[in-house]
mmCIF file of C-alpha atoms in Angstrom:
data_model
loop_
_atom_site.group_PDB
_atom_site.id
_atom_site.type_symbol
_atom_site.label_atom_id
_atom_site.label_comp_id
_atom_site.label_asym_id
_atom_site.label_seq_id
_atom_site.Cartn_x
_atom_site.Cartn_y
_atom_site.Cartn_z
ATOM 1 C CA SER A 1 119.641 32.834 126.748
ATOM 2 C CA VAL A 2 117.971 36.183 126.438
ATOM 3 C CA PHE A 3 119.686 38.963 124.530
ATOM 4 C CA LEU A 4 118.612 42.568 124.893
ATOM 5 C CA LYS A 5 119.191 45.094 122.150
ATOM 6 C CA ARG A 6 118.691 48.766 122.839
ATOM 7 C CA VAL A 7 116.110 50.401 120.584
ATOM 8 C CA LEU A 8 116.475 54.045 119.627
ATOM 9 C CA THR A 9 114.250 56.565 121.360
ATOM 10 C CA TRP A 10 111.967 58.561 119.064
ATOM 11 C CA ARG A 11 114.256 61.574 119.442
ATOM 12 C CA GLU A 12 117.381 59.600 118.526
ATOM 13 C CA ALA A 13 115.568 58.057 115.549
ATOM 14 C CA LEU A 14 114.387 61.465 114.341
ATOM 15 C CA ASP A 15 117.877 62.928 114.708
ATOM 16 C CA LYS A 16 119.348 60.034 112.718
ATOM 17 C CA GLN A 17 116.743 60.361 109.959
ATOM 18 C CA VAL A 18 117.164 64.126 109.645
ATOM 19 C CA LYS A 19 120.969 63.889 109.425
ATOM 20 C CA SER A 20 120.604 61.223 106.730
ATOM 21 C CA LEU A 21 118.255 63.421 104.678
ATOM 22 C CA ILE A 22 120.503 66.475 104.963
ATOM 23 C CA GLY A 23 123.437 64.342 103.799
ATOM 24 C CA ARG A 24 121.555 63.553 100.573
ATOM 25 C CA GLU A 25 121.158 67.195 99.565
ATOM 26 C CA GLY A 26 123.191 68.461 96.628
ATOM 27 C CA GLU A 27 123.198 69.571 93.008
ATOM 28 C CA LYS A 28 124.320 68.133 89.669
ATOM 29 C CA ARG A 29 124.668 69.380 86.102
ATOM 30 C CA GLU A 30 122.918 67.835 83.135
ATOM 31 C CA GLY A 31 123.920 69.677 79.976
ATOM 32 C CA ASN A 32 122.837 73.303 80.373
ATOM 33 C CA ARG A 33 120.670 72.515 83.382
ATOM 34 C CA VAL A 34 121.473 72.370 87.070
ATOM 35 C CA ILE A 35 119.341 70.092 89.259
ATOM 36 C CA LYS A 36 119.248 70.890 92.978
ATOM 37 C CA SER A 37 117.799 68.492 95.559
ATOM 38 C CA TYR A 38 117.014 69.490 99.140
ATOM 39 C CA TYR A 39 114.471 68.943 101.922
ATOM 40 C CA GLU A 40 111.909 71.220 103.531
ATOM 41 C CA VAL A 41 109.819 70.810 106.651
ATOM 42 C CA TYR A 42 106.245 72.127 106.544
ATOM 43 C CA TYR A 43 105.143 73.619 109.855
ATOM 44 C CA GLU A 44 101.918 75.586 110.316
ATOM 45 C CA ASN A 45 101.406 75.469 106.505
ATOM 46 C CA ALA A 46 104.754 77.142 105.790
ATOM 47 C CA PRO A 47 107.917 75.534 104.322
ATOM 48 C CA TYR A 48 111.304 75.829 106.040
ATOM 49 C CA ARG A 49 114.614 74.549 104.692
ATOM 50 C CA LEU A 50 115.366 71.503 106.863
ATOM 51 C CA LYS A 51 119.138 72.038 106.990
ATOM 52 C CA GLU A 52 118.778 75.643 108.143
ATOM 53 C CA VAL A 53 116.187 74.808 110.803
ATOM 54 C CA VAL A 54 118.571 72.260 112.327
ATOM 55 C CA GLU A 55 121.680 74.466 112.070
ATOM 56 C CA GLN A 56 120.045 77.606 113.476
ATOM 57 C CA ASN A 57 118.157 75.896 116.291
ATOM 58 C CA PRO A 58 120.356 73.014 117.505
ATOM 59 C CA ASP A 59 118.426 72.743 120.791
ATOM 60 C CA GLU A 60 114.907 73.515 119.558
ATOM 61 C CA TRP A 61 114.491 72.121 116.022
ATOM 62 C CA VAL A 62 112.961 68.832 117.215
ATOM 63 C CA ASP A 63 109.587 70.401 118.115
ATOM 64 C CA LEU A 64 109.210 72.102 114.733
ATOM 65 C CA VAL A 65 110.188 69.002 112.745
ATOM 66 C CA LYS A 66 108.110 66.607 114.873
ATOM 67 C CA GLU A 67 104.979 68.738 114.546
ATOM 68 C CA GLY A 68 105.451 69.243 110.789
ATOM 69 C CA PHE A 69 106.231 66.954 107.857
ATOM 70 C CA ILE A 70 109.259 66.717 105.579
ATOM 71 C CA VAL A 71 109.137 66.901 101.773
ATOM 72 C CA GLU A 72 111.853 66.461 99.151
ATOM 73 C CA ARG A 73 112.322 69.332 96.697
ATOM 74 C CA THR A 74 113.886 69.080 93.247
ATOM 75 C CA GLU A 75 114.651 72.375 91.521
ATOM 76 C CA VAL A 76 115.711 72.573 87.869
ATOM 77 C CA ILE A 77 117.637 75.732 86.926
ATOM 78 C CA GLU A 78 117.591 76.472 83.196
ATOM 79 C CA HIS A 79 117.837 80.258 82.961
ATOM 80 C CA GLY A 80 121.555 80.690 83.349
ATOM 81 C CA PHE A 81 121.816 82.050 86.900
ATOM 82 C CA ASP A 82 120.831 81.243 90.439
ATOM 83 C CA VAL A 83 120.402 83.186 93.686
ATOM 84 C CA THR A 84 120.885 81.608 97.107
ATOM 85 C CA LEU A 85 120.154 83.156 100.511
ATOM 86 C CA SER A 86 122.214 82.052 103.508
ATOM 87 C CA PRO A 87 120.233 81.572 105.594
ATOM 88 C CA SER A 88 116.817 81.605 103.907
ATOM 89 C CA PHE A 89 115.105 81.024 107.281
ATOM 90 C CA VAL A 90 115.830 83.082 110.398
ATOM 91 C CA GLU A 91 114.347 82.907 113.890
ATOM 92 C CA ALA A 92 115.335 85.983 115.889
ATOM 93 C CA GLU A 93 114.279 88.372 118.627
ATOM 94 C CA LYS A 94 111.998 91.197 117.527
ATOM 95 C CA GLY A 95 113.972 94.276 116.477
ATOM 96 C CA LYS A 96 117.196 92.391 115.760
ATOM 97 C CA THR A 97 119.216 93.455 112.712
ATOM 98 C CA LEU A 98 119.669 90.583 110.263
ATOM 99 C CA GLU A 99 122.482 90.176 107.763
ATOM 100 C CA ILE A 100 121.736 87.693 104.992
ATOM 101 C CA LYS A 101 124.415 86.484 102.603
ATOM 102 C CA VAL A 102 123.282 86.512 98.957
ATOM 103 C CA ASP A 103 125.247 84.315 96.548
ATOM 104 C CA VAL A 104 124.692 84.937 92.825
ATOM 105 C CA GLN A 105 126.181 82.625 90.221
ATOM 106 C CA SER A 106 125.696 81.717 86.565
ATOM 107 C CA TYR A 107 126.275 78.375 84.886
ATOM 108 C CA LEU A 108 127.165 79.156 81.266
ATOM 109 C CA GLU A 109 128.768 82.601 81.118
ATOM 110 C CA PRO A 110 129.228 85.674 83.353
ATOM 111 C CA LEU A 111 126.054 87.774 83.646
ATOM 112 C CA ARG A 112 125.293 91.199 85.069
ATOM 113 C CA VAL A 113 122.607 90.670 87.700
ATOM 114 C CA LYS A 114 120.613 93.410 89.451
ATOM 115 C CA LEU A 115 119.197 92.855 92.924
ATOM 116 C CA ARG A 116 116.305 94.579 94.688
ATOM 117 C CA VAL A 117 114.604 93.847 97.980
ATOM 118 C CA ALA A 118 111.126 94.521 99.345
ATOM 119 C CA GLN A 119 112.511 95.444 102.751
ATOM 120 C CA GLY A 120 115.865 96.637 104.083
ATOM 121 C CA ALA A 121 118.933 97.340 101.944
ATOM 122 C CA ILE A 122 121.293 95.252 99.837
ATOM 123 C CA GLU A 123 124.922 95.970 98.974
ATOM 124 C CA PRO A 124 125.957 95.830 96.183
ATOM 125 C CA GLU A 125 122.732 96.205 94.235
ATOM 126 C CA GLU A 126 124.257 94.647 91.120
ATOM 127 C CA GLY A 127 127.322 92.752 89.979
ATOM 128 C CA ILE A 128 128.803 90.356 87.455
ATOM 129 C CA THR A 129 128.551 86.701 88.369
ATOM 130 C CA PRO A 130 129.799 85.129 90.459
ATOM 131 C CA PHE A 131 129.442 87.646 93.289
ATOM 132 C CA THR A 132 128.190 87.939 96.846
ATOM 133 C CA ALA A 133 125.975 90.640 98.361
ATOM 134 C CA VAL A 134 124.779 91.345 101.900
ATOM 135 C CA TRP A 135 121.100 91.996 102.624
ATOM 136 C CA THR A 136 120.474 93.935 105.834
ATOM 137 C CA LEU A 137 117.011 94.206 107.378
ATOM 138 C CA THR A 138 115.219 94.237 110.730
ATOM 139 C CA ALA A 139 113.183 91.372 112.188
ATOM 140 C CA ASP A 140 109.841 93.072 112.895
ATOM 141 C CA ARG A 141 107.288 90.260 112.629
ATOM 142 C CA ASP A 142 106.665 86.763 111.297
ATOM 143 C CA GLU A 143 106.809 87.288 107.544
ATOM 144 C CA LYS A 144 108.211 86.284 104.174
ATOM 145 C CA VAL A 145 110.302 88.893 102.352
ATOM 146 C CA ASP A 146 111.259 88.720 98.669
ATOM 147 C CA LEU A 147 114.548 89.454 96.958
ATOM 148 C CA VAL A 148 114.276 89.866 93.182
ATOM 149 C CA ALA A 149 117.227 89.203 90.866
ATOM 150 C CA GLU A 150 117.128 90.266 87.201
ATOM 151 C CA ALA A 151 119.472 89.425 84.316
ATOM 152 C CA SER A 152 119.020 89.256 80.533
ATOM 153 C CA GLY A 153 115.278 89.861 80.819
ATOM 154 C CA VAL A 154 114.805 87.031 83.314
ATOM 155 C CA SER A 155 113.644 87.602 86.912
ATOM 156 C CA LYS A 156 114.062 85.250 89.836
ATOM 157 C CA ILE A 157 112.716 85.522 93.369
ATOM 158 C CA ALA A 158 114.500 84.297 96.487
ATOM 159 C CA GLN A 159 112.330 84.345 99.596
ATOM 160 C CA LEU A 160 113.500 84.942 103.161
ATOM 161 C CA THR A 161 111.339 83.573 105.981
ATOM 162 C CA VAL A 162 111.533 85.476 109.278
ATOM 163 C CA ARG A 163 110.074 84.153 112.519
ATOM 164 C CA ILE A 164 110.091 86.083 115.775
ATOM 165 C CA LYS A 165 111.239 84.053 118.774
ATOM 166 C CA LYS A 166 108.541 83.655 121.363
ATOM 167 C CA ALA A 167 109.598 85.083 124.690
ATOM 168 C CA VAL A 168 109.871 82.620 127.560
ATOM 169 C CA VAL A 169 108.192 83.882 130.733
ATOM 170 C CA ARG A 170 108.929 82.395 134.169
ATOM 171 C CA LYS A 171 106.207 82.812 136.754
ATOM 172 C CA ALA A 172 105.257 81.293 140.101
ATOM 173 C CA GLU A 173 101.519 81.632 139.604
ATOM 174 C CA LEU A 174 99.217 80.804 136.700
ATOM 175 C CA THR A 175 96.233 83.071 136.056
ATOM 176 C CA PRO A 176 93.223 82.779 133.733
ATOM 177 C CA ASP A 177 95.110 85.054 131.304
ATOM 178 C CA ASP A 178 97.530 82.171 130.692
ATOM 179 C CA ILE A 179 94.828 79.970 129.163
ATOM 180 C CA GLY A 180 95.781 79.414 125.520
ATOM 181 C CA GLN A 181 99.490 80.001 126.111
ATOM 182 C CA LEU A 182 102.185 77.356 125.580
ATOM 183 C CA LEU A 183 103.634 75.578 128.604
ATOM 184 C CA ASP A 184 107.340 75.001 127.988
ATOM 185 C CA GLY A 185 108.260 73.448 131.336
ATOM 186 C CA ILE A 186 107.880 73.443 135.118
ATOM 187 C CA GLU A 187 110.900 74.182 137.311
ATOM 188 C CA GLU A 188 111.915 74.147 140.980
ATOM 189 C CA ILE A 189 109.857 71.057 141.816
ATOM 190 C CA LYS A 190 110.655 70.328 145.464
ATOM 191 C CA SER A 191 108.497 67.307 146.354
ATOM 192 C CA SER A 192 107.473 63.961 144.883
ATOM 193 C CA ALA A 193 103.810 64.903 145.436
ATOM 194 C CA HIS A 194 104.200 67.915 143.150
ATOM 195 C CA LEU A 195 106.053 65.809 140.574
ATOM 196 C CA LYS A 196 103.243 63.224 140.678
ATOM 197 C CA ALA A 197 100.613 65.928 140.168
ATOM 198 C CA ILE A 198 102.457 67.138 137.066
ATOM 199 C CA ALA A 199 102.939 63.622 135.674
ATOM 200 C CA ASP A 200 99.263 62.767 136.235
ATOM 201 C CA CYS A 201 97.715 65.863 134.673
ATOM 202 C CA ILE A 202 99.928 66.360 131.588
ATOM 203 C CA ASP A 203 100.058 63.506 129.091
ATOM 204 C CA ALA A 204 102.876 64.765 126.879
ATOM 205 C CA SER A 205 106.417 63.641 126.081
ATOM 206 C CA ASN A 206 108.754 65.174 128.632
ATOM 207 C CA SER A 207 112.121 64.842 130.295
ATOM 208 C CA CYS A 208 113.235 65.589 133.850
ATOM 209 C CA LEU A 209 116.500 67.225 134.810
ATOM 210 C CA GLY A 210 117.783 67.713 138.332
ATOM 211 C CA SER A 211 118.657 65.725 141.432
ATOM 212 C CA PHE A 212 117.176 64.323 144.627
ATOM 213 C CA GLU A 213 118.525 63.127 147.970
ATOM 214 C CA ILE A 214 116.835 60.967 150.607
ATOM 215 C CA GLU A 215 118.438 60.364 153.995
ATOM 216 C CA SER A 216 117.349 58.029 156.779
ATOM 217 C CA GLU A 217 119.083 57.458 160.113
ATOM 218 C CA GLN A 218 118.175 53.787 159.913
ATOM 219 C CA HIS A 219 118.816 53.021 156.241
ATOM 220 C CA GLY A 220 121.409 55.578 155.136
ATOM 221 C CA ARG A 221 121.386 58.051 152.268
ATOM 222 C CA VAL A 222 120.485 57.837 148.578
ATOM 223 C CA LYS A 223 121.463 60.601 146.172
ATOM 224 C CA ALA A 224 120.858 60.597 142.419
ATOM 225 C CA ASP A 225 120.912 62.854 139.370
ATOM 226 C CA LEU A 226 118.147 62.778 136.779
ATOM 227 C CA GLU A 227 118.746 63.446 133.113
ATOM 228 C CA LYS A 228 116.175 62.920 130.363
ATOM 229 C CA VAL A 229 113.975 60.708 132.555
ATOM 230 C CA ASP A 230 110.227 61.136 131.978
ATOM 231 C CA ALA A 231 108.188 62.545 134.859
ATOM 232 C CA LYS A 232 106.196 59.359 135.590
ATOM 233 C CA THR A 233 109.376 57.271 135.857
ATOM 234 C CA ALA A 234 111.141 59.904 137.960
ATOM 235 C CA GLU A 235 108.182 60.191 140.346
ATOM 236 C CA TYR A 236 107.971 56.396 140.681
ATOM 237 C CA MET A 237 111.690 56.133 141.486
ATOM 238 C CA VAL A 238 111.578 58.876 144.110
ATOM 239 C CA SER A 239 108.364 57.601 145.740
ATOM 240 C CA GLU A 240 109.647 54.010 145.923
ATOM 241 C CA ILE A 241 112.901 55.056 147.586
ATOM 242 C CA GLU A 242 110.996 57.349 149.961
ATOM 243 C CA GLY A 243 108.860 54.356 150.948
ATOM 244 C CA ILE A 244 111.844 52.075 151.482
ATOM 245 C CA LEU A 245 113.861 54.585 153.510
ATOM 246 C CA GLY A 246 110.865 56.046 155.311
ATOM 247 C CA ALA A 247 111.939 59.623 154.599
ATOM 248 C CA ARG A 248 111.018 62.481 152.284
ATOM 249 C CA ALA A 249 113.262 63.527 149.420
ATOM 250 C CA ARG A 250 115.031 66.836 149.157
ATOM 251 C CA MET A 251 114.891 67.611 145.463
ATOM 252 C CA ASP A 252 115.225 70.244 142.778
ATOM 253 C CA ILE A 253 113.824 68.970 139.499
ATOM 254 C CA LYS A 254 112.478 70.569 136.354
ATOM 255 C CA VAL A 255 110.266 69.010 133.701
ATOM 256 C CA LEU A 256 110.722 70.075 130.076
ATOM 257 C CA PHE A 257 107.937 69.262 127.621
ATOM 258 C CA GLU A 258 108.996 67.874 124.256
ATOM 259 C CA ASP A 259 105.455 68.054 122.855
ATOM 260 C CA VAL A 260 103.535 71.291 122.443
ATOM 261 C CA VAL A 261 101.415 71.754 125.583
ATOM 262 C CA THR A 262 98.660 74.345 125.341
ATOM 263 C CA ILE A 263 97.163 75.498 128.637
ATOM 264 C CA SER A 264 93.464 74.692 128.347
ATOM 265 C CA GLU A 265 90.792 75.657 130.879
ATOM 266 C CA ILE A 266 90.912 72.113 132.301
ATOM 267 C CA LEU A 267 94.713 72.049 132.525
ATOM 268 C CA TYR A 268 94.734 75.472 134.166
ATOM 269 C CA GLN A 269 92.347 74.237 136.865
ATOM 270 C CA LYS A 270 94.628 71.249 137.546
ATOM 271 C CA LEU A 271 97.885 73.202 137.586
ATOM 272 C CA LYS A 272 96.807 76.203 139.624
ATOM 273 C CA MET A 273 97.031 74.075 142.792
ATOM 274 C CA LEU A 274 100.805 74.254 142.259
ATOM 275 C CA ASN A 275 100.797 78.059 142.275
ATOM 276 C CA ASN A 276 103.650 79.435 144.404
ATOM 277 C CA LEU A 277 105.012 75.911 144.852
ATOM 278 C CA VAL A 278 106.831 75.605 141.506
ATOM 279 C CA ILE A 279 107.940 77.863 138.640
ATOM 280 C CA PHE A 280 106.069 77.681 135.321
ATOM 281 C CA THR A 281 107.868 78.562 132.079
ATOM 282 C CA LEU A 282 105.560 79.764 129.308
ATOM 283 C CA LYS A 283 106.121 80.658 125.676
ATOM 284 C CA LYS A 284 103.831 83.515 124.789
ATOM 285 C CA ARG A 285 101.851 83.265 121.568
ATOM 286 C CA GLU A 286 102.094 86.195 119.155
#
């Protein structure tokens, strides 16, 4: 007998690992000290709190985590008070007003803590622990902004990381100006030949969404939906059924790239033959 056991896809495995790591986060007291444990993901040489990346970007966090690496952080608090930003990482459209919750607490006795920020405004500017303040600022650029808390001659810095969301542009025609930009996906694919061209020229993890229908007077009709099927497999399925039925498919499929795909000069030359036949979705670099 042969028994088959389904193995997790890389995305399912990553999701399972990340949820397990987030579940381990926490803090404990040892005498007058508080020990906090949490995880960060390093992406483009910058750290981001893993839990916040996942919570803020439920549909997009996979790319950031897969391209970066995760580290465990242990923080020992011995100076009587702590400041926490919620969230400490924000990805937003340029010009958006951000409201960040600031939690201030002490571990031995109530303390008067003063707050000041390098950008925006905070209300209240001081209080007796435990208290909560609201930090309001505008997302202008990719940057790190400091909040400074002071009490009993001790200063602490809490850092907010702001990233501007890259705009997604949909266009029917690639031009040389698009070289160097990020290809997010290709939509409105109407033929198996176009799907094959995409599968052959882009070697990156991807998934297809959409449907196709093939009808033959002699052999009948086949209709199917595609969900999270890679482009090579989808193209093979469609082409095989086209060959069997002796008819062309009517289809509307889009390919979404799970890996970062940068449009190089070579890739541009290959893809431009699909100009005005499909829709390209690009994420513009800053």
